[in-house]
CSV table of C-alpha atoms and ligand atoms in Angstrom, one decimal:
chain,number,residue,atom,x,y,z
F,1,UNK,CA,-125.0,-85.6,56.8
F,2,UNK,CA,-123.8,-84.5,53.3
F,3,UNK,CA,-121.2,-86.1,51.3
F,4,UNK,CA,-120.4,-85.8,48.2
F,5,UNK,CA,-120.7,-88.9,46.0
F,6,UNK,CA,-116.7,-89.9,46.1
F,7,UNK,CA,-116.7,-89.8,49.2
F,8,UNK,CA,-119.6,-92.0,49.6
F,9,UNK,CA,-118.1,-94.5,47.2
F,10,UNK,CA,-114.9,-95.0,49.3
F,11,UNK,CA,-116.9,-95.7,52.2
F,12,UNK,CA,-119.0,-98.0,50.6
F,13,UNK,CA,-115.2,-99.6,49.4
F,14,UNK,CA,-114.3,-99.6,52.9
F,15,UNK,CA,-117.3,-101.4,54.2
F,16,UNK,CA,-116.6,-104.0,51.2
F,17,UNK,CA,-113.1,-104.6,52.6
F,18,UNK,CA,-113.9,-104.7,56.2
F,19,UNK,CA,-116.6,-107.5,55.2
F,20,UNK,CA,-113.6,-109.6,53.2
F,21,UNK,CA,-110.7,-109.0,55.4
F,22,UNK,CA,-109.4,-109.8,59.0
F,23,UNK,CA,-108.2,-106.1,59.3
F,24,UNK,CA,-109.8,-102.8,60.7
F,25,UNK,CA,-106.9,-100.9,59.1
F,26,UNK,CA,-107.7,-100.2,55.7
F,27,UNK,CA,-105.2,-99.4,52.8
F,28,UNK,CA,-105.5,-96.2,51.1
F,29,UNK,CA,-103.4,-95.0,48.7
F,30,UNK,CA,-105.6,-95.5,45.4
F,31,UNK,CA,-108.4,-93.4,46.5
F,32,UNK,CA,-109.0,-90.0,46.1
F,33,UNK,CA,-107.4,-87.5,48.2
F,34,UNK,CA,-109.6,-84.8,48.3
F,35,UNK,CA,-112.2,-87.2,49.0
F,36,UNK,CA,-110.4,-88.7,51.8
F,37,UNK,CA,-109.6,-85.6,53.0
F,38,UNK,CA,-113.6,-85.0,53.0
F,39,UNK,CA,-114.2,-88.0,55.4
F,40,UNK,CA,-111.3,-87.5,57.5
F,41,UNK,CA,-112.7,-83.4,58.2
F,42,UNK,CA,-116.0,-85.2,58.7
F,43,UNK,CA,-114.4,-87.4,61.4
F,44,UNK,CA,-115.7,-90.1,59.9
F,45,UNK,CA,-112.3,-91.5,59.3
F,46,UNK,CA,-109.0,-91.5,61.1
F,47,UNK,CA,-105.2,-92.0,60.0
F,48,UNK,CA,-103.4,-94.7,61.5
F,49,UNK,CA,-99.9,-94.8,59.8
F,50,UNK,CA,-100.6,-94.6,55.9
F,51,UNK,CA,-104.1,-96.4,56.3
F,52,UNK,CA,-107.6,-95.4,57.9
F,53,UNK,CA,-109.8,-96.5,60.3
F,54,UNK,CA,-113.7,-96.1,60.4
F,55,UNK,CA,-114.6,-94.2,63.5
F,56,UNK,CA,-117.9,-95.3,64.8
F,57,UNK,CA,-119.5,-92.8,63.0
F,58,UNK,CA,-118.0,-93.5,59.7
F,59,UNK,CA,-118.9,-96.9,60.0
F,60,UNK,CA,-122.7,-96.1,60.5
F,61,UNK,CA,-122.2,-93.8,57.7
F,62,UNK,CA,-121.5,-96.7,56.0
F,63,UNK,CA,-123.3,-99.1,56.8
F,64,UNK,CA,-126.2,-96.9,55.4
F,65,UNK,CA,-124.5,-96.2,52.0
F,66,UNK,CA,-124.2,-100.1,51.7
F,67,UNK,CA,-127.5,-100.6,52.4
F,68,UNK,CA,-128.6,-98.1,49.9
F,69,UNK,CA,-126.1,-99.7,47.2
F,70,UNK,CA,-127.4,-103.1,47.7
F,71,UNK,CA,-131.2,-102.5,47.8
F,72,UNK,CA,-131.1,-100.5,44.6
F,73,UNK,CA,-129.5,-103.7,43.4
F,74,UNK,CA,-132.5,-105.7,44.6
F,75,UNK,CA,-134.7,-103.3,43.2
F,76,UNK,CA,-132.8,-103.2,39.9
F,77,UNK,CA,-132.8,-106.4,39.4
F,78,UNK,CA,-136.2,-108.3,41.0
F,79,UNK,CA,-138.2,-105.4,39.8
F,80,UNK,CA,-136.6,-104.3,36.5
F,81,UNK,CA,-134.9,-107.1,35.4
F,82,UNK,CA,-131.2,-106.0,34.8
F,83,UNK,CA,-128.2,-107.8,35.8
F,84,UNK,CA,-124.1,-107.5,35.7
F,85,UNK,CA,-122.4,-104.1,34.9
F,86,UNK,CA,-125.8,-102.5,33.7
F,87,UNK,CA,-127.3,-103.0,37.6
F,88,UNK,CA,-124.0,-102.3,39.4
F,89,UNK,CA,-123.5,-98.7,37.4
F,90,UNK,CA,-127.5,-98.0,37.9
F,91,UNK,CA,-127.3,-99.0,41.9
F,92,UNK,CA,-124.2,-97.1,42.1
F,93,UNK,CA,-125.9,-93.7,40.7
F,94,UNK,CA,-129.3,-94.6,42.5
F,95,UNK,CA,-127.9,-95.0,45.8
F,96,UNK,CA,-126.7,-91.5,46.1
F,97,UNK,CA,-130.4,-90.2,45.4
F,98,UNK,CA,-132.1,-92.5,47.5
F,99,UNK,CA,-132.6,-90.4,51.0
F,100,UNK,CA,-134.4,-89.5,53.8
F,101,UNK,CA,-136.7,-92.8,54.2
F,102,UNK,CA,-136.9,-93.9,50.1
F,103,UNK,CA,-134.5,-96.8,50.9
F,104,UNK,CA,-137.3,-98.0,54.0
F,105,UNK,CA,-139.4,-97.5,51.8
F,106,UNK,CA,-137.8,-99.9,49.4
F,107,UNK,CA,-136.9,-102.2,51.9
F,108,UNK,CA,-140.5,-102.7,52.7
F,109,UNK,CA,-141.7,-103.1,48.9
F,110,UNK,CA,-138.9,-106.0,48.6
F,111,UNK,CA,-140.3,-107.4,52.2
F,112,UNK,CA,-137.0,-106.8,53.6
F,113,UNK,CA,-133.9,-108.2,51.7
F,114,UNK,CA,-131.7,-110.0,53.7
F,115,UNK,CA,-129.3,-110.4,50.7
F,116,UNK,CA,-128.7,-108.6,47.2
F,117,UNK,CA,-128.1,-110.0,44.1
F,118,UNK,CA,-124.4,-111.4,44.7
F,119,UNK,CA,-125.8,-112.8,47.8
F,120,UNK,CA,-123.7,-110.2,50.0
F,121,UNK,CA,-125.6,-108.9,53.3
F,122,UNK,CA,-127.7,-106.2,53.3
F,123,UNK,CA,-127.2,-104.5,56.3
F,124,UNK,CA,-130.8,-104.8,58.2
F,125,UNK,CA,-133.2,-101.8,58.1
F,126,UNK,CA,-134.3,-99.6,61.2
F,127,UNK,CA,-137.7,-100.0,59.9
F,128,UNK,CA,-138.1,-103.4,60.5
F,129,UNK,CA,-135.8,-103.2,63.8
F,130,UNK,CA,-138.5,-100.3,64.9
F,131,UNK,CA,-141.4,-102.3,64.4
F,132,UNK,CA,-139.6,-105.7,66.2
F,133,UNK,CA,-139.0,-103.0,69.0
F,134,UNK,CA,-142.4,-101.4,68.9
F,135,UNK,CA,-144.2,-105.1,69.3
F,136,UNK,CA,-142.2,-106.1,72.3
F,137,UNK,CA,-142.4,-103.1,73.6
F,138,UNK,CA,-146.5,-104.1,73.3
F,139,UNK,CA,-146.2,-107.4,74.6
F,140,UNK,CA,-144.2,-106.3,77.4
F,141,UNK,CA,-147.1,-103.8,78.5
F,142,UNK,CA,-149.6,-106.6,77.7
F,143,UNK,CA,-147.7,-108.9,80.2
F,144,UNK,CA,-147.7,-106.7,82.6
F,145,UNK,CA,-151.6,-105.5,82.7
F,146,UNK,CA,-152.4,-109.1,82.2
F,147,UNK,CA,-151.9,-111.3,85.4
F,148,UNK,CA,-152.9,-114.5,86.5
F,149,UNK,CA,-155.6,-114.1,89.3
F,150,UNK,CA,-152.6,-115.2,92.0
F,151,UNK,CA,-150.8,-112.4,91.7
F,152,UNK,CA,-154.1,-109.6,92.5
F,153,UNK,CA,-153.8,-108.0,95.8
F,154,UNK,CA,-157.2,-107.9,98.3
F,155,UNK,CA,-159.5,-105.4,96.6
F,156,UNK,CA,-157.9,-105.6,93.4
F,157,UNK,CA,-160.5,-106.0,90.3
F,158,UNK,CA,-160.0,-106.3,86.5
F,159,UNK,CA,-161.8,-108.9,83.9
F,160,UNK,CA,-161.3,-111.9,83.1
F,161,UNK,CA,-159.3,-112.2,80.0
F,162,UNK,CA,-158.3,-115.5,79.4
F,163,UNK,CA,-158.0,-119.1,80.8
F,164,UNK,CA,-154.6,-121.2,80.7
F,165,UNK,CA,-154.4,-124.6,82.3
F,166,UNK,CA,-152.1,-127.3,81.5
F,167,UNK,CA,-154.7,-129.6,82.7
F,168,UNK,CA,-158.1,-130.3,80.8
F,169,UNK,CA,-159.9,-130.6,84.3
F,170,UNK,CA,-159.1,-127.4,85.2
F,171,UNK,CA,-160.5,-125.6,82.3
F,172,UNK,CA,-163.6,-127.9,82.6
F,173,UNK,CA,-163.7,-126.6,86.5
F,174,UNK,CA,-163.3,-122.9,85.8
F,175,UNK,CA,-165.9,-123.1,83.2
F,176,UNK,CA,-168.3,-124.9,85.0
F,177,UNK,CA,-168.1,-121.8,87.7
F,178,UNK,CA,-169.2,-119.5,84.9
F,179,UNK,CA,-165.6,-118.0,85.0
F,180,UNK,CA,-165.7,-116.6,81.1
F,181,UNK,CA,-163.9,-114.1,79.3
F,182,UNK,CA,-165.0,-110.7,79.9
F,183,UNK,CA,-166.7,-111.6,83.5
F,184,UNK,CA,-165.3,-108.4,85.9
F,185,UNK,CA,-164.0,-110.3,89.5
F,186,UNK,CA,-162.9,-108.6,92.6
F,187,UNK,CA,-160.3,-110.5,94.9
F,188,UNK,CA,-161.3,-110.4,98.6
F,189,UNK,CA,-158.5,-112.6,100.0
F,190,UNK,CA,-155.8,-114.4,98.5
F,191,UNK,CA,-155.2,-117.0,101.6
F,192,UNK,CA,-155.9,-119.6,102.3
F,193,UNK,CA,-157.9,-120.4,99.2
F,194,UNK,CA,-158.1,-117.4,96.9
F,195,UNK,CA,-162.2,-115.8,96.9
F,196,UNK,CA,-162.8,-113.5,94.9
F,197,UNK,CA,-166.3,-111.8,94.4
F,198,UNK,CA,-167.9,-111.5,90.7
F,199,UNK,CA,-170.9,-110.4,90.3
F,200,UNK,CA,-173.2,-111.0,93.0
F,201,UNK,CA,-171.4,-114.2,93.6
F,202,UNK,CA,-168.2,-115.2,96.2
F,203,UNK,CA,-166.2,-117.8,94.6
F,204,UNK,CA,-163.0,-120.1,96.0
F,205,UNK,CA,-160.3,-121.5,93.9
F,206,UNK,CA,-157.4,-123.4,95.0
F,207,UNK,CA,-153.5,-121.9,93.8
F,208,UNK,CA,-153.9,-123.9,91.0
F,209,UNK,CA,-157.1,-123.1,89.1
F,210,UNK,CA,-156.4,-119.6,90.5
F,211,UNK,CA,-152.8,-119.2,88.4
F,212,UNK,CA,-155.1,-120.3,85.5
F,213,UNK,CA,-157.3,-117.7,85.8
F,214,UNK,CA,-155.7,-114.3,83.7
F,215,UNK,CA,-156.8,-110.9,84.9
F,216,UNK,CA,-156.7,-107.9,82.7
F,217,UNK,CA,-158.0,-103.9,82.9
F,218,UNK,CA,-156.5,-104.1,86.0
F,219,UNK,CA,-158.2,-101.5,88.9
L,1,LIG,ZN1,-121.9,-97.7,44.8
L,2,LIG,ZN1,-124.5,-106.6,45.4
């Protein structure tokens, strides 16, 4: 979305206020009306009375602007050393250039900010949302192609991928039977003591060494 730069600065006042007041409805009257005019033909703001509301879109709009603002701070100031007016005019001018990824890309240079200079939040990046996302997402596929021998239908196979047991005993049983990581089993029945064939062998577990037994490249 373009907007022009005074624009962009009242939304970047509006966020400011929303963060230090109780009150979605925001005053207006000292900012610029062609600029406010701008936002409201953008829908990104809406008139309530005398004073404006963020729509939702407005409010992403920014949050992002925000963001911008206070990581050019960050960089301004941990990487080049300035401070006071000298940072704020320099972040104010930098933000409006920063687009289309730089500010991620900042983000992950400063190892993700939490906080600017004045200690005021910086709204948290997408790029470090996406890659909490992205490894859940990974351990939720891991969980689910790795399961504890228990849960293997009859004829199911896969490898053995790792051994849990609570108890020491159990581990010292399950190695004993040669049951490593990397050995591929095949269940043949699950009741009433789970057998399972690996290699040339048949083996029998009880429930419990069998729930310590994990099972992955599930066939
Ligand atoms: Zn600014
Ligand atoms: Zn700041």
């Amino acid at each position: 979305m373009k907007i022009s730069e005074p624009a962009e600065e009242i939304l970047e006042k509006m966020w400011v206020f929303l963060e230090d007041e109780d009150d979605k409805l925001i005053p207006v009257n000292e900012y610029d009306k062609d600029a406010l005019r701008e936002l409201e033909s953008l829908m990104l703001i809406e008139y309530e009375g005398d004073k404006v509301q963020l729509t939702s879109e407005g409010f992403e709009e920014s949050k992002k602007i925000i963001r911008r603002h206070r990581l050019a701070e960050k960089l301004l100031h941990d990487v080049l050393g300035m401070s006071g007016e000298d940072m704020e005019t320099a972040a104010c001018n930098f933000e409006h250039i920063m687009e289309g990824g730089v500010e991620d890309s900042i983000c992950t240079v400063l190892f993700h900010p939490e906080e600017c200079p004045h200690g005021n939040p910086i709204p948290p990046c997408e790029c470090l949302e996406e890659a909490r996302k992205s490894a859940a997402e990974v351990k939720k596929v891991l969980e689910k192609s790795i399961l504890p021998l228990t849960k293997l239908k009859n004829g199911q196979s896969g490898k053995i991928v790792y051994i849990k047991s609570a108890k020491r005993e159990n581990l010292d049983t399950v190695l004993a039977m040669g049951l490593l990581p990397g050995r591929k089993v095949e269940v043949i029945r699950t009741s009433p003591s789970h057998v399972f064939q690996m290699e040339h062998t048949q083996i029998a577990v009880d429930r419990e060494i069998a729930e310590s037994i994990y099972i992955g490249e599930l066939n």
